[in-house]
Tab-separated table of C-alpha atoms in Angstrom:
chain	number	residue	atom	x	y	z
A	1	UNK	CA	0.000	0.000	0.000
A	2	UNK	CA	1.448	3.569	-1.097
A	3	UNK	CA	1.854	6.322	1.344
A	4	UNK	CA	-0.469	8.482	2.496
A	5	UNK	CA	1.278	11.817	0.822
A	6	UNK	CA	-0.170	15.089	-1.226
A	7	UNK	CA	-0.733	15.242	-4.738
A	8	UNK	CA	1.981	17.867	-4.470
A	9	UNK	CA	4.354	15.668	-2.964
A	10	UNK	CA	3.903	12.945	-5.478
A	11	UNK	CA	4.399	15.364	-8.100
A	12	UNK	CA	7.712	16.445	-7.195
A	13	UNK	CA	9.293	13.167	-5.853
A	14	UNK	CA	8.245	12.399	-9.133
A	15	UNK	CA	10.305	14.885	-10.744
A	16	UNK	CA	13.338	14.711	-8.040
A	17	UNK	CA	13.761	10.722	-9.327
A	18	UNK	CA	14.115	11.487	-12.776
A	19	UNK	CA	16.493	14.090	-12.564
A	20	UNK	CA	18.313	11.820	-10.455
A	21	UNK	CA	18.419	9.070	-13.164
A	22	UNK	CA	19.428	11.729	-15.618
A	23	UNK	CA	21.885	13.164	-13.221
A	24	UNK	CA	23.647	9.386	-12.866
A	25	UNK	CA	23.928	8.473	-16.607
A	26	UNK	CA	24.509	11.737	-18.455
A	27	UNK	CA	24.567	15.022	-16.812
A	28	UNK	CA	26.774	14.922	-13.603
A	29	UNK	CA	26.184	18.187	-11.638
A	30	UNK	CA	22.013	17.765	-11.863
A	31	UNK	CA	22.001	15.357	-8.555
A	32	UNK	CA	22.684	17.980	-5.876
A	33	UNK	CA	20.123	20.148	-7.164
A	34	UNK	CA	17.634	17.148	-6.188
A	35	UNK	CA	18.638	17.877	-2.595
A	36	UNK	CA	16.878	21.250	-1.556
A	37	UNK	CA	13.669	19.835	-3.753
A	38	UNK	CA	13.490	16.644	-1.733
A	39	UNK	CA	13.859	18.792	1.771
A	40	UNK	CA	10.767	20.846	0.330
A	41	UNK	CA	8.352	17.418	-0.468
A	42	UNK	CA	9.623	15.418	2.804
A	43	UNK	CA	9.358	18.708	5.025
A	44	UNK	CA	12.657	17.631	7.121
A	45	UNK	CA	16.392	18.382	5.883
A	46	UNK	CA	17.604	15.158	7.877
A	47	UNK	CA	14.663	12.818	7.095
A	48	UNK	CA	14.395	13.956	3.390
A	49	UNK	CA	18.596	12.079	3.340
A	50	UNK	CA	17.255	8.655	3.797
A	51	UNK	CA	14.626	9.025	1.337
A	52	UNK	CA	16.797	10.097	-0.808
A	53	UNK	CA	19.447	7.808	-0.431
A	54	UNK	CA	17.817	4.538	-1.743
A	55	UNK	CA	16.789	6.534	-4.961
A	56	UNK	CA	20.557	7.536	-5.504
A	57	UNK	CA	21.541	4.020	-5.096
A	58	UNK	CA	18.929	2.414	-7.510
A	59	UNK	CA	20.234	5.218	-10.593
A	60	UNK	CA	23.397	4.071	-9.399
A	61	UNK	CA	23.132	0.725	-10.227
A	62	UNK	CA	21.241	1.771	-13.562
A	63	UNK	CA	24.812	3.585	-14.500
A	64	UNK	CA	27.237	1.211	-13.767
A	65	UNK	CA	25.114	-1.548	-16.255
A	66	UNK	CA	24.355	1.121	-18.771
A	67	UNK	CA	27.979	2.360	-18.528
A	68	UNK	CA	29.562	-0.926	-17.449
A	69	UNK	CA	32.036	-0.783	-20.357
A	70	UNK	CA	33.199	2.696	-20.663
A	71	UNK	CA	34.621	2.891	-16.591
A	72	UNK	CA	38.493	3.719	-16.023
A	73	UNK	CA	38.512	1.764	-12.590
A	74	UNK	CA	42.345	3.122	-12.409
A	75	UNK	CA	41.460	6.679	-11.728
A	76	UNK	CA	39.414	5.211	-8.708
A	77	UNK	CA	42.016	3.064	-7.389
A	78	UNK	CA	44.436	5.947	-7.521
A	79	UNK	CA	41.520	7.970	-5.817
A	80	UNK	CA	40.446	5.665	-2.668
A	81	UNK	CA	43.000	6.171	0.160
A	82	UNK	CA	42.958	9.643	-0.438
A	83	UNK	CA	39.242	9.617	-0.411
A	84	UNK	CA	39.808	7.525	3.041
A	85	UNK	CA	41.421	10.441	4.491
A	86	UNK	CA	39.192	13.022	3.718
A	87	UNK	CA	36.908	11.065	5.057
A	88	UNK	CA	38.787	10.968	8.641
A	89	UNK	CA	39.202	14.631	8.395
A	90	UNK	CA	35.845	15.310	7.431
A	91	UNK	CA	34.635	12.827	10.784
A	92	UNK	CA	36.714	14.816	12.529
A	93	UNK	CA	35.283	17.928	11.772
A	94	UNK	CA	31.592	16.658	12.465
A	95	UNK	CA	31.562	19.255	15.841
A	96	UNK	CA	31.724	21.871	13.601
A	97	UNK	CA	28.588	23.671	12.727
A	98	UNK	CA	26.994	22.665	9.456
A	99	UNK	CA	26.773	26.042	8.419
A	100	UNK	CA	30.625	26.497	8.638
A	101	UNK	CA	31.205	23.149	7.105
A	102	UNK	CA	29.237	23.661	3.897
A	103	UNK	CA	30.680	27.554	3.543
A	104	UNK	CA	34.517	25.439	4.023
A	105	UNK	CA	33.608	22.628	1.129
A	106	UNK	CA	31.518	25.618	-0.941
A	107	UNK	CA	35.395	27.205	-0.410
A	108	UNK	CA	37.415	24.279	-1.083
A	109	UNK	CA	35.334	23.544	-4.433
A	110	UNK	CA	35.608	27.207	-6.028
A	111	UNK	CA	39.400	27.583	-5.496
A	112	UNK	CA	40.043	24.221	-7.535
A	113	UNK	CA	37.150	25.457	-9.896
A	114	UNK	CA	39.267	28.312	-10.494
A	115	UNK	CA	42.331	26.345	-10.913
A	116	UNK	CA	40.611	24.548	-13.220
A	117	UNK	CA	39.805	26.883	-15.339
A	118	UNK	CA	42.923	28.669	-15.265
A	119	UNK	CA	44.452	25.690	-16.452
A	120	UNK	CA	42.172	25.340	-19.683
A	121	UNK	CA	42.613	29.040	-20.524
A	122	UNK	CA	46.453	29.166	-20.544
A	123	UNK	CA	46.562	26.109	-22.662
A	124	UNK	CA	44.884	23.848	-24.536
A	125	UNK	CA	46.611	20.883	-23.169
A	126	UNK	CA	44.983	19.623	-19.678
A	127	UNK	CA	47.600	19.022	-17.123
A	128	UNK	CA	45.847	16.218	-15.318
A	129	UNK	CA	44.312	16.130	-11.898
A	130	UNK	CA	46.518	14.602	-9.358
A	131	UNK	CA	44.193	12.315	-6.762
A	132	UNK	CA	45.733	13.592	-3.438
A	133	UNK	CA	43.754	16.914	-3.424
A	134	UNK	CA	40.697	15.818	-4.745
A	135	UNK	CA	40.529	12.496	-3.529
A	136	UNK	CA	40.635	14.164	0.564
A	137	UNK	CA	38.110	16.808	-0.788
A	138	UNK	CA	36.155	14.496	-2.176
A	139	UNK	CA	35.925	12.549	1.148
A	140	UNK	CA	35.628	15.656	3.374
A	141	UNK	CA	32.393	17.245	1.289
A	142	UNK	CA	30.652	13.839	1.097
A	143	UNK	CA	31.172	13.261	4.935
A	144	UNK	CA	30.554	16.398	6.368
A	145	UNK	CA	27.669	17.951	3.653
A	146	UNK	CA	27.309	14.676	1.414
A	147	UNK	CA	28.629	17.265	-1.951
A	148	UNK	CA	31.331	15.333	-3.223
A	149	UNK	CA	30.106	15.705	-6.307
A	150	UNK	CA	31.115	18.854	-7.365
A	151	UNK	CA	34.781	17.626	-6.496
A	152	UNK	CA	34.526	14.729	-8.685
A	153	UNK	CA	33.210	16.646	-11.672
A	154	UNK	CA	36.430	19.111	-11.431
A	155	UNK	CA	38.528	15.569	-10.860
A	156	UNK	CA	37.328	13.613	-13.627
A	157	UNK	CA	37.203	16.805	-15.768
A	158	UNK	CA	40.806	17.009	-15.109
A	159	UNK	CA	41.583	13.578	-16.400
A	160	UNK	CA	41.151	13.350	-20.178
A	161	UNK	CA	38.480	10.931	-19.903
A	162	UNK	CA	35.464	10.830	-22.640
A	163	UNK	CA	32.202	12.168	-21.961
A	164	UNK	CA	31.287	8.070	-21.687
A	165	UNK	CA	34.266	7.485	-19.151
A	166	UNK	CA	33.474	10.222	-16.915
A	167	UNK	CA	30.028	9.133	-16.436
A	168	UNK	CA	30.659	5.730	-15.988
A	169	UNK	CA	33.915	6.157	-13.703
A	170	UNK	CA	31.579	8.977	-11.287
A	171	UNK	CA	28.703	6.209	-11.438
A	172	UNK	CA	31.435	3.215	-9.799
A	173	UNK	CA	32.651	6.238	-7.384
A	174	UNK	CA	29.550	7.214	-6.132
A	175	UNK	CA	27.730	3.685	-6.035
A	176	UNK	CA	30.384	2.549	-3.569
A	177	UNK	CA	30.196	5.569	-1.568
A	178	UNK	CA	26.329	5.402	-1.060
A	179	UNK	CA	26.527	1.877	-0.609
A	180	UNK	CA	28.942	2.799	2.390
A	181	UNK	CA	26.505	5.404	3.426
A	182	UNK	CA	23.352	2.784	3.875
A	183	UNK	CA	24.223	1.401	6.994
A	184	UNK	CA	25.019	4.864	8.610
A	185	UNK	CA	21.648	6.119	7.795
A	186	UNK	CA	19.926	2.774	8.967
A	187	UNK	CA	21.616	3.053	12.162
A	188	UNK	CA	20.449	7.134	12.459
A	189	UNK	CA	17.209	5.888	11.938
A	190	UNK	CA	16.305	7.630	8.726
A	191	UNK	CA	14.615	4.553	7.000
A	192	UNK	CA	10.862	3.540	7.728
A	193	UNK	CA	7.897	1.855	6.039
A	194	UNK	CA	6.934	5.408	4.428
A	195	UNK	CA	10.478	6.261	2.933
A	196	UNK	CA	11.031	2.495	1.431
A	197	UNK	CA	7.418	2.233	-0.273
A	198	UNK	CA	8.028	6.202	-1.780
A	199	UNK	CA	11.308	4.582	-3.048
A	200	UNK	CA	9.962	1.888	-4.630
A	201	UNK	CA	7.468	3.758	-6.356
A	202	UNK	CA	9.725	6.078	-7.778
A	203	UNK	CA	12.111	3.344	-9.737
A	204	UNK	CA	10.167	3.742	-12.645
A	205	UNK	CA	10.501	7.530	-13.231
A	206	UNK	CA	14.500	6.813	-12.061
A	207	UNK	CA	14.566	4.057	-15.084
A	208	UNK	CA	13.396	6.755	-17.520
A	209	UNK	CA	15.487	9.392	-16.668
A	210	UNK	CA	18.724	7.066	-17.115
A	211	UNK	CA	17.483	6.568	-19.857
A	212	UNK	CA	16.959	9.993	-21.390
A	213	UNK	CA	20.033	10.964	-19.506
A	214	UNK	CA	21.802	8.049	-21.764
A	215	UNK	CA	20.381	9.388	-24.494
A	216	UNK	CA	21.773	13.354	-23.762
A	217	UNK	CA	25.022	12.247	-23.184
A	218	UNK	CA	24.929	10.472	-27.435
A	219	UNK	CA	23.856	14.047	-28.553
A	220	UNK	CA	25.863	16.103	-26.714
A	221	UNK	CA	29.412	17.083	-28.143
A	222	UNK	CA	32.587	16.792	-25.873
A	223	UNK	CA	32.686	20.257	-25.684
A	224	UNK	CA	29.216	20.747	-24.517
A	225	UNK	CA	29.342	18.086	-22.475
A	226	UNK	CA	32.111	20.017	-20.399
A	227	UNK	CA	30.926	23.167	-20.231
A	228	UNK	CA	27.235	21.624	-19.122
A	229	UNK	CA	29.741	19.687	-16.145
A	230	UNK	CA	30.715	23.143	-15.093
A	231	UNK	CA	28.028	25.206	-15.062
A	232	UNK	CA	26.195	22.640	-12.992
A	233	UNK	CA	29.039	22.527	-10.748
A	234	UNK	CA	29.334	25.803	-10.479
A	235	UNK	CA	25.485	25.914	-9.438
A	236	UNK	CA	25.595	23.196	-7.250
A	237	UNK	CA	28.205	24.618	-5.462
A	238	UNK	CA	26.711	27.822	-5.054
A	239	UNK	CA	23.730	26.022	-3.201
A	240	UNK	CA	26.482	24.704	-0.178
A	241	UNK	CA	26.362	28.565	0.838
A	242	UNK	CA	22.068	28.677	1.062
């Protein structure tokens, strides 16, 4: 039996799960934008993370299988005990006040946004992304303000992949890090009968937007594809400081 919710609500769940599914298999940036949209239709910031979370992981799965053969597993090797640390640092830093913590990763994500493009504009050869930085950023924002995705845009973006190997190598990443995350919630409590049966209902519309977000990433050209990356990121990153 579905939950008792308003039309309202159903309406933009709804929405949130397809831009999620878009978000995992072609336009990276579009997922934390789901985020302030889900707080509106659950009506609690910390409840409206664990029914999320399930919805992230089932687009996740979508990506890796549509994307299963396009992943450079290397760059995530290369990645994960740097990713480990941030995530120590970012544990750490848990007393802070989440105000402060999302202005610091908001911060941290703009200056190597800025490198970035610095970078690209002083030559048309990209000098690759080394993993130390990004990798303890990376960990830090997703710990501390779960926004490691604007971190791994700027990484991957950094790393001469394809539009096709950047999707599918941020689809691995961030499968395994909200698989780690599953537990944590369970244990906070942020599951229930409700949450699960909204979840479920919403698979379909997360199908169809990996799907269509499949289908984007085939029309777009590489050069689209990275400006879209950064724009969103830039965006995304802009909501850390709301």
């Amino acid at each position: 039996m579905l939950p008792h919710l308003a039309v309202w609500q159903w309406l933009l769940g709804a929405f949130c799960a397809l831009a999620v599914g878009i978000a995992k298999t072609g336009v990276p940036g579009l997922g934390i934008l789901v985020v302030p949209l889900m707080v509106l239709a659950v009506g609690d910031a910390r409840l409206s993370a664990g029914w999320l979370l399930p919805m992230l992981c089932t687009a996740d799965i979508f990506a890796v299988i549509l994307w299963r053969r396009h992943a450079a597993a290397g760059k995530l090797f290369s990645l994960a005990p740097w990713v480990a640390a941030g995530m120590l640092l970012g544990a750490a830093a848990l007393a802070l006040p989440e105000r402060i913590l999302r202005t610091v990763v908001g911060v941290i994500v703009f200056l190597m946004m800025f490198a970035y493009l610095y970078r690209r504009l002083r030559s048309d050869e990209r000098i690759p992304a080394h993993p130390a930085p990004y990798g303890v950023a990376a960990g830090f924002a997703t710990t501390v303000a779960n926004a490691a995705g604007p971190v791994m845009n700027l990484y991957l973006l950094g790393k001469r992949l394809t539009k096709e190997e950047f999707v599918a190598t941020g689809a691995w990443f961030f499968f395994l890090i909200n698989l780690t995350k599953l537990p944590i919630y369970a244990g906070h409590g942020l599951f229930n009968r409700t949450s699960l049966l909204f979840d479920a209902a919403m698979v379909p519309m997360i199908l169809v937007g990996a799907a269509a977000g499949r289908w984007l990433v085939n029309q777009m050209s590489p050069r689209i594809f990275e400006v879209l990356v950064i724009a969103l990121t830039f965006i995304s990153t802009l909501l850390l400081f709301v």
